[in-house]
Structure formats: C-alpha cells, structure tokens
Coordinates of C-alpha atoms in Angstrom, one line a residue:
Chain A
M17 CA 0.0 0.0 0.0
A18 CA 2.0 3.0 -1.3
L19 CA 2.0 6.0 0.9
E20 CA 1.4 9.4 -0.6
E21 CA 2.0 12.9 0.7
S22 CA -1.8 13.3 1.0
H23 CA -1.8 10.4 3.5
V24 CA 0.9 12.1 5.6
R25 CA -1.0 15.4 5.5
R26 CA -4.2 13.7 6.6
A27 CA -2.5 11.9 9.4
A28 CA -0.8 15.1 10.5
H29 CA -4.2 16.9 10.5
L30 CA -5.9 14.1 12.5
A31 CA -3.0 14.1 15.0
R32 CA -3.0 17.9 15.3
L33 CA 0.7 18.0 14.3
A34 CA 2.1 20.9 12.3
V35 CA 4.2 19.6 9.5
S36 CA 6.0 22.0 7.2
D37 CA 6.3 21.3 3.4
D38 CA 10.0 20.5 3.9
Q39 CA 9.3 18.0 6.6
A40 CA 6.4 16.4 4.7
S41 CA 8.6 14.9 2.0
G42 CA 11.0 13.5 4.7
F43 CA 8.1 11.9 6.5
V44 CA 6.8 10.4 3.2
D45 CA 10.2 8.8 2.7
D46 CA 10.5 7.5 6.3
L47 CA 6.9 6.4 6.7
S48 CA 7.0 4.6 3.3
R49 CA 10.0 2.6 4.4
I50 CA 8.3 1.7 7.7
L51 CA 5.1 0.7 5.9
D52 CA 7.0 -1.4 3.3
M53 CA 8.5 -3.3 6.3
V54 CA 5.0 -3.6 7.9
D55 CA 3.5 -4.8 4.7
Q56 CA 5.2 -8.2 5.3
L57 CA 2.2 -8.9 7.5
Q58 CA 0.0 -9.1 4.4
S59 CA 1.8 -12.3 3.2
L60 CA 0.7 -14.2 6.3
D61 CA -2.6 -16.1 6.2
T62 CA -4.6 -15.1 9.3
E63 CA -7.9 -16.5 8.2
G64 CA -9.9 -17.6 11.3
V65 CA -7.4 -16.0 13.8
A66 CA -9.0 -13.8 16.4
P67 CA -7.3 -10.4 17.0
L68 CA -5.3 -10.3 20.3
A69 CA -5.7 -7.0 22.2
H70 CA -4.3 -8.0 25.6
P71 CA -1.5 -10.5 26.0
L72 CA -3.2 -12.3 28.8
D73 CA -6.7 -12.1 27.2
A74 CA -7.9 -10.2 30.2
T75 CA -11.0 -8.1 30.1
Q76 CA -11.4 -4.7 31.7
R77 CA -12.0 -5.0 35.5
L78 CA -15.0 -3.2 36.8
R79 CA -15.3 -1.4 40.2
A80 CA -18.1 -0.1 42.2
D81 CA -19.4 3.3 40.9
E82 CA -18.2 5.3 43.8
V83 CA -16.3 8.5 44.2
T84 CA -12.7 7.6 45.0
E85 CA -10.8 10.7 44.0
I86 CA -10.5 13.8 46.0
N87 CA -10.4 17.3 44.4
Q88 CA -6.8 18.2 43.6
R89 CA -7.5 20.8 41.0
D90 CA -5.0 23.3 42.4
A91 CA -2.2 20.7 42.5
F92 CA -2.9 19.6 39.0
Q93 CA -3.1 23.1 37.6
R94 CA 0.2 24.0 39.0
C95 CA 1.8 22.4 35.9
A96 CA -0.5 24.1 33.4
P97 CA 0.8 26.7 31.0
A98 CA -2.1 29.2 31.7
V99 CA -4.9 29.1 34.2
E100 CA -7.2 31.7 35.7
N101 CA -9.7 31.1 38.6
G102 CA -9.3 27.4 38.3
L103 CA -9.9 27.4 34.5
Y104 CA -7.5 26.5 31.7
L105 CA -6.9 29.4 29.4
V106 CA -6.9 28.8 25.6
P107 CA -7.3 31.2 22.7
R108 CA -10.8 32.4 22.2
V109 CA -12.9 29.7 20.5
V110 CA -16.3 31.5 20.4
E111 CA -16.6 35.1 19.3
Chain B
M7 CA 31.7 0.6 47.3
H8 CA 30.6 1.3 43.7
D9 CA 31.2 -2.2 42.4
K10 CA 29.2 -3.9 45.1
T11 CA 25.8 -5.4 44.4
V12 CA 22.6 -4.3 46.1
T13 CA 22.7 -7.6 48.0
Q14 CA 26.2 -6.8 49.3
L15 CA 25.4 -3.2 50.1
A16 CA 22.3 -4.2 52.0
A17 CA 24.4 -6.6 54.1
A18 CA 26.9 -3.8 54.8
L19 CA 24.1 -1.4 55.9
K20 CA 22.6 -4.1 58.1
S21 CA 25.9 -4.8 59.9
G22 CA 26.5 -1.1 60.5
E23 CA 29.7 -1.2 58.4
L24 CA 28.2 1.6 56.3
S25 CA 25.5 4.2 56.7
S26 CA 23.0 5.1 54.0
R27 CA 24.3 8.7 54.2
E28 CA 27.8 7.5 53.4
L29 CA 26.6 5.3 50.6
T30 CA 24.3 8.0 49.1
S31 CA 27.1 10.6 49.2
H32 CA 29.5 8.3 47.6
F33 CA 27.3 7.6 44.6
L34 CA 26.2 11.3 44.3
Q35 CA 29.9 12.2 44.1
R36 CA 30.5 9.6 41.4
I37 CA 27.6 11.0 39.4
E38 CA 29.0 14.5 39.8
K39 CA 32.4 13.4 38.6
A40 CA 31.4 11.2 35.7
D41 CA 28.0 12.1 34.4
G42 CA 29.3 15.1 32.5
T43 CA 30.8 12.4 30.2
L44 CA 28.1 9.8 30.2
N45 CA 25.0 12.0 30.3
S46 CA 23.1 9.2 32.0
F47 CA 21.0 11.5 34.2
I48 CA 18.5 14.1 33.3
T49 CA 17.8 15.2 36.9
V50 CA 19.9 14.5 40.0
T51 CA 17.9 14.8 43.3
A52 CA 20.9 15.1 45.6
E53 CA 19.2 17.1 48.4
Q54 CA 16.2 14.8 48.6
A55 CA 18.4 11.8 48.4
L56 CA 20.5 12.9 51.4
N57 CA 17.3 13.6 53.4
Q58 CA 15.9 10.1 52.5
A59 CA 19.3 8.6 53.5
E60 CA 19.1 10.3 56.9
A61 CA 15.6 9.0 57.3
A62 CA 16.8 5.5 56.3
D63 CA 19.6 5.6 58.9
N64 CA 17.2 6.8 61.6
A65 CA 14.8 4.0 60.7
R66 CA 17.6 1.5 61.0
A67 CA 18.7 2.9 64.3
A68 CA 15.0 2.6 65.5
G69 CA 15.0 -1.1 64.4
K70 CA 12.6 -0.4 61.6
A71 CA 14.7 -1.2 58.6
G72 CA 13.6 -3.5 55.8
K73 CA 15.8 -5.5 53.5
L74 CA 16.6 -2.6 51.1
T75 CA 16.3 0.4 53.5
G76 CA 19.0 2.9 52.6
I77 CA 19.9 1.5 49.2
P78 CA 20.4 4.1 46.5
F79 CA 19.0 3.6 43.0
A80 CA 17.8 5.7 40.0
L81 CA 14.6 5.9 38.1
K82 CA 14.2 6.2 34.3
D83 CA 12.6 9.6 33.7
I84 CA 9.4 7.9 32.6
F85 CA 8.2 7.3 36.2
C86 CA 6.2 10.2 37.6
T87 CA 7.9 11.5 40.8
Q88 CA 5.8 14.0 42.8
G89 CA 7.4 17.4 42.9
I90 CA 10.3 16.4 40.6
K91 CA 10.7 17.0 36.9
T92 CA 9.5 14.0 34.9
S93 CA 10.5 14.7 31.3
C94 CA 10.2 11.3 29.5
G95 CA 13.2 12.5 27.5
S96 CA 11.1 15.1 25.7
K97 CA 11.0 18.8 25.3
M98 CA 7.3 18.4 25.6
L99 CA 7.7 17.6 29.3
D100 CA 10.8 19.6 30.0
N101 CA 8.7 21.8 32.3
F102 CA 6.6 19.1 33.8
I103 CA 6.7 18.7 37.6
A104 CA 4.7 15.6 38.3
P105 CA 1.8 16.2 40.7
Y106 CA 1.9 12.5 41.9
S107 CA 4.2 9.5 42.0
A108 CA 4.0 6.2 40.2
T109 CA 3.1 3.1 42.2
V110 CA 6.6 1.8 41.6
V111 CA 8.0 4.9 43.1
E112 CA 5.7 4.7 46.1
K113 CA 6.6 1.1 46.7
L114 CA 10.4 1.9 46.5
N115 CA 9.9 4.8 48.9
A116 CA 8.0 2.6 51.3
A117 CA 10.8 0.1 51.2
G118 CA 13.2 2.8 52.3
T119 CA 15.3 3.0 49.2
I120 CA 17.0 6.3 48.1
S121 CA 16.3 7.8 44.7
L122 CA 19.3 9.6 43.4
G123 CA 17.5 11.0 40.3
K124 CA 16.0 10.5 36.9
T125 CA 17.9 8.8 34.1
N126 CA 18.1 9.7 30.5
M127 CA 16.1 7.8 27.9
D128 CA 14.9 7.8 24.3
E129 CA 12.1 10.4 23.9
F130 CA 8.8 8.8 25.2
A131 CA 10.7 5.5 25.3
M132 CA 10.8 5.4 21.5
G133 CA 14.2 4.2 20.4
S134 CA 16.9 1.5 20.7
S135 CA 20.0 3.7 21.2
N136 CA 19.0 6.6 23.6
E137 CA 19.9 9.0 20.7
S138 CA 16.3 10.3 20.4
S139 CA 16.4 12.0 23.9
Y140 CA 15.8 15.7 23.9
F141 CA 18.6 15.8 26.5
G142 CA 21.2 14.3 24.3
A143 CA 22.7 10.9 23.7
V144 CA 24.1 8.8 26.5
K145 CA 27.5 7.1 26.1
N146 CA 28.2 3.5 26.8
P147 CA 30.7 3.2 29.7
W148 CA 32.4 0.3 28.0
D149 CA 33.2 2.4 25.0
L150 CA 32.4 6.0 24.9
T151 CA 31.9 5.9 21.1
A152 CA 29.1 3.3 21.4
V153 CA 25.5 3.7 22.3
P154 CA 24.2 2.3 25.6
G155 CA 21.1 0.9 23.9
G156 CA 17.6 2.1 24.5
S157 CA 15.2 3.2 25.5
S158 CA 16.4 2.7 29.2
G159 CA 19.9 3.7 28.1
G160 CA 20.6 6.1 31.0
S161 CA 19.6 3.5 33.6
A162 CA 21.8 0.9 32.0
A163 CA 24.9 3.2 31.6
A164 CA 24.5 4.5 35.1
V165 CA 24.5 1.0 36.6
A166 CA 27.4 -0.2 34.4
A167 CA 29.5 2.8 35.4
G168 CA 28.8 2.3 39.1
L169 CA 27.0 5.6 39.4
V170 CA 24.1 3.8 41.1
P171 CA 23.8 0.2 42.4
A172 CA 20.6 -0.4 40.5
A173 CA 18.0 1.4 38.4
M174 CA 14.4 1.0 37.2
G175 CA 13.6 0.8 33.5
T176 CA 10.6 0.1 31.3
D177 CA 10.4 -2.3 28.4
T178 CA 7.9 -2.0 25.5
G179 CA 9.9 -3.8 22.8
G180 CA 13.2 -4.5 24.5
S181 CA 14.0 -1.3 26.3
I182 CA 15.3 -3.0 29.5
R183 CA 16.9 -6.1 28.0
Q184 CA 18.7 -4.5 25.0
P185 CA 20.4 -1.7 27.0
A186 CA 21.2 -4.2 29.8
A187 CA 22.9 -6.4 27.1
F188 CA 24.8 -3.4 25.6
C189 CA 26.1 -2.2 29.0
G190 CA 26.9 -5.6 30.5
I191 CA 24.3 -5.6 33.3
T192 CA 21.3 -7.7 34.2
G193 CA 17.8 -6.5 33.2
L194 CA 14.4 -8.1 33.8
K195 CA 11.2 -7.4 31.9
P196 CA 8.4 -9.0 33.9
T197 CA 5.2 -10.5 32.6
Y198 CA 2.7 -7.9 31.3
G199 CA 0.7 -6.8 34.3
R200 CA 3.1 -8.1 37.0
V201 CA 4.2 -4.5 37.8
S202 CA 1.8 -1.6 38.0
R203 CA 1.9 0.9 35.1
Y204 CA 0.2 3.6 37.2
G205 CA 2.2 6.8 36.9
I206 CA 4.5 5.5 34.2
I207 CA 4.1 7.8 31.2
A208 CA 2.4 5.7 28.6
Y209 CA 3.9 4.7 25.3
A210 CA 2.1 1.5 24.1
S211 CA -0.2 0.5 26.9
S212 CA -0.7 -3.2 25.9
L213 CA 3.1 -3.7 25.8
D214 CA 4.6 -1.4 28.5
Q215 CA 6.1 -3.0 31.6
A216 CA 8.6 -1.8 34.2
G217 CA 11.4 -3.8 35.7
P218 CA 14.7 -3.8 37.5
M219 CA 18.2 -3.2 36.0
A220 CA 21.1 -4.2 38.2
K221 CA 24.5 -5.9 38.5
S222 CA 23.1 -9.4 39.2
A223 CA 20.0 -11.5 38.9
E224 CA 19.9 -11.7 42.7
D225 CA 19.7 -7.9 42.9
C226 CA 16.8 -8.0 40.3
A227 CA 15.0 -10.5 42.6
H228 CA 15.3 -8.2 45.6
L229 CA 14.0 -5.3 43.5
L230 CA 11.2 -7.2 41.9
N231 CA 10.0 -8.3 45.4
V232 CA 9.5 -4.6 46.1
I233 CA 7.8 -3.4 42.9
A234 CA 5.6 -6.4 41.8
G235 CA 2.0 -6.8 42.7
H236 CA -1.6 -5.9 42.0
D237 CA -2.6 -2.2 41.9
V238 CA -6.2 -1.2 41.7
R239 CA -5.0 2.0 39.9
D240 CA -3.8 0.1 36.9
S241 CA -6.7 -1.8 35.3
T242 CA -4.3 -4.2 33.6
S243 CA -2.3 -5.0 36.6
V244 CA -2.8 -8.7 37.5
S245 CA -4.3 -9.8 40.8
R246 CA -2.0 -12.7 41.6
G247 CA 0.2 -13.4 44.6
V248 CA 3.8 -12.3 44.5
P249 CA 6.3 -15.0 45.6
D250 CA 9.6 -14.1 47.3
Y251 CA 11.8 -14.1 44.2
T252 CA 15.0 -14.6 46.3
E253 CA 13.8 -17.9 47.8
T254 CA 14.2 -19.9 44.7
L255 CA 17.4 -18.4 43.4
N256 CA 19.4 -21.4 44.5
A257 CA 17.2 -24.2 43.1
P258 CA 19.3 -26.7 41.2
L259 CA 19.1 -26.7 37.4
S260 CA 19.4 -30.4 36.8
G261 CA 16.7 -31.5 34.4
L262 CA 16.0 -27.9 33.2
K263 CA 14.8 -28.1 29.6
I264 CA 16.3 -25.3 27.4
G265 CA 14.9 -24.5 24.0
L266 CA 17.0 -22.7 21.4
P267 CA 14.7 -21.0 18.9
K268 CA 16.3 -21.7 15.5
E269 CA 15.0 -18.4 14.2
Y270 CA 17.2 -16.6 16.8
F271 CA 20.4 -18.0 15.3
G272 CA 19.9 -17.1 11.7
D273 CA 21.0 -14.4 9.3
G274 CA 22.1 -11.1 10.7
L275 CA 23.4 -12.5 14.0
D276 CA 26.9 -11.3 14.8
A277 CA 29.4 -14.3 15.0
D278 CA 30.8 -13.2 18.3
V279 CA 27.4 -12.8 19.8
E280 CA 26.4 -16.3 18.6
K281 CA 29.6 -17.8 20.0
A282 CA 29.0 -16.2 23.4
V283 CA 25.4 -17.3 23.6
L284 CA 26.3 -20.9 22.6
E285 CA 29.1 -20.9 25.2
A286 CA 26.6 -19.8 27.8
V287 CA 24.3 -22.7 26.8
K288 CA 27.2 -25.1 27.4
V289 CA 27.6 -23.8 30.9
Y290 CA 23.9 -24.7 31.5
E291 CA 24.5 -28.2 30.1
S292 CA 27.4 -28.5 32.6
L293 CA 24.8 -27.5 35.3
G294 CA 22.6 -30.4 34.3
A295 CA 20.3 -28.8 31.8
T296 CA 19.3 -30.4 28.5
V297 CA 19.1 -28.4 25.3
R298 CA 17.0 -28.8 22.2
E299 CA 16.2 -26.8 19.1
V300 CA 12.7 -25.3 19.0
S301 CA 10.9 -23.1 16.4
L302 CA 9.0 -19.8 16.8
P303 CA 7.8 -19.8 13.2
H304 CA 6.3 -16.3 13.3
T305 CA 9.4 -14.5 14.6
H306 CA 10.0 -12.5 11.5
Y307 CA 6.5 -11.0 11.7
A308 CA 7.1 -9.6 15.2
I309 CA 8.7 -6.3 14.1
P310 CA 6.1 -5.6 11.4
A311 CA 3.3 -6.3 13.9
Y312 CA 4.9 -4.2 16.6
Y313 CA 5.3 -1.2 14.3
V314 CA 1.6 -1.2 13.8
I315 CA 0.4 -1.9 17.3
A316 CA 2.9 0.3 19.3
P317 CA 2.6 3.4 17.1
A318 CA -1.2 3.0 17.1
E319 CA -1.4 2.9 20.9
A320 CA 1.2 5.7 21.0
S321 CA -0.7 8.0 18.7
S322 CA -3.7 7.6 21.1
N323 CA -1.7 8.0 24.3
L324 CA 0.3 11.0 23.1
S325 CA -2.9 12.9 22.0
R326 CA -3.0 14.1 25.6
Y327 CA -0.1 16.5 25.0
D328 CA -2.2 19.4 23.7
G329 CA -0.4 22.4 25.2
V330 CA -3.4 23.1 27.5
R331 CA -3.2 21.2 30.7
F332 CA 0.5 20.5 31.1
G333 CA 3.6 20.3 29.0
H334 CA 5.0 22.6 26.3
R335 CA 2.9 25.4 24.9
C336 CA 3.9 27.4 21.8
D337 CA 4.2 31.2 22.0
A338 CA 1.4 33.4 20.9
P339 CA -1.0 30.9 19.4
A340 CA -3.3 32.4 16.8
D341 CA -6.2 30.1 17.6
L342 CA -6.9 26.8 19.3
I343 CA -5.8 24.6 16.4
D344 CA -2.6 26.6 16.0
L345 CA -2.1 26.1 19.8
Y346 CA -2.4 22.3 19.4
T347 CA -0.5 21.8 16.2
R348 CA 2.4 24.1 16.9
S349 CA 2.8 23.0 20.6
R350 CA 3.0 19.4 19.4
A351 CA 5.3 20.2 16.5
E352 CA 7.7 22.1 18.8
G353 CA 7.4 19.7 21.7
F354 CA 8.0 16.3 20.0
G355 CA 11.1 15.1 18.3
D356 CA 11.3 13.4 14.9
E357 CA 11.0 9.8 16.0
V358 CA 8.0 10.5 18.2
K359 CA 6.4 12.4 15.2
R360 CA 7.0 9.4 12.9
R361 CA 5.3 7.0 15.3
I362 CA 2.4 9.4 15.9
L363 CA 1.9 9.7 12.1
I364 CA 2.3 6.0 11.5
G365 CA -0.2 5.2 14.2
T366 CA -2.7 7.8 13.1
H367 CA -2.4 6.6 9.5
T368 CA -2.9 2.9 10.3
L369 CA -5.9 3.6 12.6
S370 CA -7.5 5.9 10.1
E371 CA -10.6 5.1 8.0
G372 CA -9.8 2.7 5.1
F373 CA -6.6 1.4 6.7
F374 CA -7.6 0.1 10.1
D375 CA -8.4 -3.5 9.1
A376 CA -5.5 -4.0 6.8
Y377 CA -3.0 -2.8 9.4
Y378 CA -4.3 -2.8 13.0
T379 CA -6.7 -5.8 12.9
K380 CA -4.2 -7.7 10.9
A381 CA -1.4 -6.9 13.3
Q382 CA -3.5 -8.0 16.3
K383 CA -4.2 -11.4 14.5
V384 CA -0.5 -11.8 13.9
R385 CA 0.1 -10.9 17.6
R386 CA -2.0 -14.0 18.6
L387 CA 0.1 -16.2 16.3
I388 CA 3.3 -14.9 17.8
R389 CA 2.0 -15.5 21.3
Q390 CA 0.9 -19.0 20.3
D391 CA 4.5 -19.8 19.1
F392 CA 5.8 -19.2 22.6
L393 CA 3.0 -21.1 24.3
D394 CA 3.6 -24.1 22.0
A395 CA 7.4 -23.9 22.7
F396 CA 6.8 -23.9 26.5
E397 CA 4.8 -27.1 26.2
D398 CA 8.2 -28.8 25.4
V399 CA 10.8 -26.7 27.2
D400 CA 11.1 -24.7 30.5
V401 CA 12.9 -21.7 29.1
L402 CA 14.1 -20.3 25.8
M403 CA 17.6 -18.9 25.3
G404 CA 19.2 -16.8 22.7
P405 CA 20.9 -13.4 22.1
A406 CA 19.3 -10.3 23.5
S407 CA 20.4 -8.4 20.4
P408 CA 21.9 -9.4 17.1
T409 CA 25.0 -7.3 17.6
P410 CA 26.9 -5.7 20.5
A411 CA 26.4 -2.0 21.1
F412 CA 26.8 -0.1 17.8
D413 CA 28.5 3.2 17.3
L414 CA 26.8 6.5 18.2
G415 CA 25.3 7.9 15.0
A416 CA 25.6 4.6 13.1
K417 CA 21.9 4.0 12.5
K418 CA 20.4 6.9 10.7
D419 CA 17.6 5.0 8.9
P420 CA 14.6 4.3 11.3
V421 CA 13.9 0.9 9.9
S422 CA 17.5 -0.3 10.4
M423 CA 17.2 0.8 14.0
Y424 CA 13.9 -1.1 14.4
L425 CA 15.4 -4.3 13.1
Q426 CA 17.8 -4.3 16.1
D427 CA 14.9 -5.4 18.3
I428 CA 14.3 -8.7 16.4
Y429 CA 14.9 -10.9 19.5
T430 CA 13.2 -8.8 22.1
I431 CA 10.1 -7.4 20.5
A432 CA 8.0 -10.6 20.2
V433 CA 8.3 -11.0 24.0
N434 CA 6.3 -7.9 24.6
L435 CA 3.7 -8.9 22.0
A436 CA 3.3 -12.2 23.8
G437 CA 3.4 -10.6 27.3
I438 CA 5.9 -13.1 28.6
P439 CA 8.9 -12.3 30.9
G440 CA 12.5 -12.1 29.7
I441 CA 15.9 -11.4 31.3
S442 CA 19.2 -10.4 29.8
V443 CA 22.4 -11.4 31.5
P444 CA 26.0 -10.6 30.6
A445 CA 27.6 -13.5 28.7
G446 CA 30.8 -12.3 27.1
F447 CA 32.3 -9.6 25.0
S448 CA 32.9 -8.7 21.3
N449 CA 35.7 -6.3 20.7
G450 CA 35.4 -5.0 24.3
R451 CA 31.6 -4.5 24.1
P452 CA 29.3 -6.7 26.2
V453 CA 27.1 -9.4 24.9
G454 CA 23.8 -10.3 26.5
L455 CA 22.2 -13.8 26.8
Q456 CA 18.4 -13.5 26.8
I457 CA 16.4 -16.0 28.8
L458 CA 12.6 -16.2 28.3
G459 CA 9.9 -18.0 30.3
T460 CA 6.2 -18.4 30.2
H461 CA 3.8 -16.0 31.8
F462 CA 4.6 -15.3 35.4
A463 CA 7.8 -17.4 35.3
E464 CA 9.9 -14.6 36.8
A465 CA 11.1 -16.7 39.7
Q466 CA 12.3 -19.4 37.3
L467 CA 14.1 -16.8 35.1
L468 CA 15.8 -15.3 38.1
N469 CA 16.8 -18.7 39.3
V470 CA 18.2 -19.7 35.9
A471 CA 20.1 -16.4 35.6
H472 CA 21.4 -16.5 39.1
Q473 CA 22.8 -20.1 38.7
F474 CA 24.7 -18.9 35.5
Q475 CA 26.1 -16.0 37.6
Q476 CA 27.3 -18.5 40.2
A477 CA 29.1 -20.4 37.5
T478 CA 30.6 -17.5 35.5
D479 CA 32.0 -14.1 36.2
W480 CA 30.8 -12.1 33.2
H481 CA 28.5 -10.1 35.4
L482 CA 31.4 -9.2 37.6
Q483 CA 33.4 -7.5 34.8
R484 CA 33.5 -3.7 35.1
P485 CA 34.4 -1.1 32.5
A486 CA 37.7 0.7 32.9
F487 CA 35.6 3.9 32.9
A488 CA 34.0 2.9 36.2
E489 CA 37.4 2.2 37.9
E490 CA 38.8 5.5 36.7
I491 CA 36.2 7.6 38.6
A492 CA 38.3 8.7 41.5

C-alpha cells in the first residue's frame, strides 16, 4: 500500500501536528520505508485467527461506581501553561 | 563501594559497616564526577536523596529497617515523581513537575530506598539507542563511542559505570533487555501486568512493563520483590500473589529443559554474539540442563506487527499533549488549532512524530483492518508460538540483540534501528517475561544472553540467571571507565 503525501497530510491533521512542506517529504520517505516493512504482514494467512488485544486475554475490570478521587485541581493546575480562577486558558474559541 | 551489588550493600548497611548517608554521598559524588561524560541522568535529586538517606539511617537505628532500606537507585525519567521534573526524555515535558508519584516509586519509597535521580532515555521510550532523547545521547561506559542501547539507556549506563547500584527501567519492545545487554548488566522485563503501570508515562499500553536493571539476577530478585503486585489504579495489573523471588534463586538446574529458537540464530546474527550465547548454553549443560532446538515460526512478523500496534497505541496515548493542561505550549497561538498543532510540532522530536503519524495513519478510515486488525491477529500467532514452545521446554535462550552496542550515530535510517529489536520485541507482544544477563564480549563491548519464560515465570528466570552467575564471572566485569572515577 503505497504512501502518498496526502496520507501524511491527513494523518498530521488528524494528529494535530504541524508539518512544514520541507518536513512532509522527509516523512513520506521514512513512513514509506516503515510501511514497506510492515507490509510483510500481508503475506501471512490469518484466516480464522481472532485479534489479540491483551497478552493475557484479560478483560477490563469493573469497580463499584463510587467517588474515589478527592479534588486536587489546584495541585494539577500548577503544571498548566495558563490558568485563571481554576480554569485552563486557551485562545478564544467562540466570538 | 561502587562495584558492590545491592545484596552486598544491604548486608553492609545491616551490619553497620556503612550508613546510607555515606553510601548515598559516595554515589552522588560519582555522578557529579562522571556524568558530564556519560549524560546518563536528566535530573539528580541530591538534596532529597540525602534527606531520604538520613531518614533511612534513623529508621535503621530505630530497628525499623527493611531489606533494602538505605539502598540508592535511580529511576528512568518515565516514572512520575511527585514534585520532581518528569520529562520522559522530551522537550514536551521539560517543564513538567509531576503532581503525583508512580506506584513503583511509592513502593520503592515505602521500602526505604533512596532515589538519586531520573535517568536519560529515548524520547517517550521510542528508540533503541538513547539517541532520540531531547537531553542528548548517553554514552556507553564500556566504549564512549558506542550507544548504551535504549530506551532505558541512561539507567543501563549509570548502573554499568557504578553511578548507582541499580535502576528502574521500562520495556515496551526490549527497552530494559537490550540496554542491559549493551552495557553488561542484568535486566528483567516481567510479565505484562506483573508491575503496575500507574504513573508510568504511557507509550504503548498493551506492551509497556517496568522492571529492574542491576548488576546481578539476585539484585533484580530483591527489587522485583518490592515493585511487583496488584494495583487497583492500573486496570491491567494482575491480581495474583507475589512470591519471594529470592527464595528460589538457588534451586538446582538439573533437568532444566532449554529451547534454542532456530529463528534466533539465523542471518544477521553477529558471529561473536552467537559464540558467546552458545558458550553460555554449554555452561547450562554442565549444570545439568538439556538443550534442544525449537521453532518460533512467526518470529519475522514480530517487528512488522509491533510497528503497527505500538505506534497505534502511542498515537492515542500522546494525544493528551495538547499544550493546554501541562507540557510545552507554543508562543502566541493564533487560535486553538494553532495552539495544538504548533505546541505538538515544537514539543515532539522526529522519532515521536514518525510514530504518531504511522499510528494515526494505520488507525484511520480505510486502513484500520488492513493494518491494525491484521497486526492483532499476527500478535495472537506470535504468542501461540511461545505457548507451544513452552509445552516442550522450560525456558528459551538466545541473544538479546543481534549485535553488541553499535557506534553512536551509526543508524540513521529508522527501519535499520527497528530491526535491532528482532529478539526482544516478540516477547512484549506475547506478554511473557525475559531477562538479559552478561555472557561475554565482542571487541570490548558486552554481549547479553536473553532467557525467556512463560507468563509469570519470573522466579524461574531469576533462578536460571542466578545459577549462571554463580558459575561464571561475566556479570562481575566492570568497564575501565567505572574504575577511573576517583
């Protein structure tokens, strides 16, 4: 499955990653080589094999629906780039 | 002092021959003298370490010391440490002071051990040479022109150089075992779920696992005793009793059935590495083990499967770095999208970007089944290879890496770097434990023997590794660099 620059552009957009024109061609080369290597998978017959998501086939554990966390907003916001009155500041989204 | 094992140092602390304060000061001085050359630490927490050492000495005086009370160690900078910078080797987190500590850190604190600081690593644990760190490459103490391996390269180099008696690493595709092999130390990747991932910055959550890196298997057993166990804060941590891993270290190996996967001795394997591994296997035969060839037929699909699954999980895990709640934020964002895209472009290095892009691409509409579902199916076949092999043998042995440590700057092409992990990566896909132990040298650079066991066979791996270290002295070799630190 050949990789085109439009694929890299789309992935960069979905991943919210700014990629300059100069960088894009480099990523096309690198990612093409990686996907060429990955494409070896296609030669393997996996008919009837179930996908494995967890190495021990475990399923998600459930717990009682109880409040277990205490409010630590101030502690957690100490490492934020910009906060005001307990709110995270970002550029204006709504005019 | 610096060439003693954790086990020996613990005995010296217990007898009163040494205080933790003396021990801690000694290692802090070694870090100060030598780490300008090695670059194995990102952050050294000297003041906190000396305070912890004093508390450890007081606890001992009060008769409240545990087995490892007062023992210094270091943490890969992927473990969150409350109040201390936790960078994960990235510019993205260069300003991140963790607001809480990882479970592993809490357990080590509760055991009275002394953290000397945070070690260098490949950015977000993505790499096999430690060269992708925002904080610069780490040098291998055996040869300063060689890489220490990765991604836990700082931990491996620091232990090998005697800057710390032991360190904690994480292993997603070989990141404990390969640097342990390259630096001539012992490193254990436990079974997936054996050690809590809570507070360990996530790379690929179905593969990540933390483990000890030290001078001997016995030391790894002591450290695993502290960090293993169920944690309700990690939904994939396994609820299963933790044995005392030191109790079975001396079990005899007579009758042990060793399998040599034929796929691990093929093309691309360095002749010196092969020779060292086969010599090690002979040592086991002399200890009463039997050896047979086995096959892991899907071995060559492990790297392709990994480079779908790990980047897919990474692209999801790393979406949290948005420049809003923590981490790097770009200057003067024009709007919210600009804030996201530029903060991420500035904060991440090239290897991280490659993996985010690969993961996003393979998960995107039109590609998901061909890549991600396919890779998960192959993952099941790879795990089945191991389960089938362990029907016939107790452990598998082979090289940890196809070559000894390569030169700094030698691998510019990402794919050639990825192929280095051919013998370690399938282990993470299968979720089984593996250990690398020193087994010789090639042109002055260490060679690692990798030993693999079935799920939760850590006690057996440590026993098998310890018996080798009772019969050989490869693990006692120290680099000249370590001896020259006055």
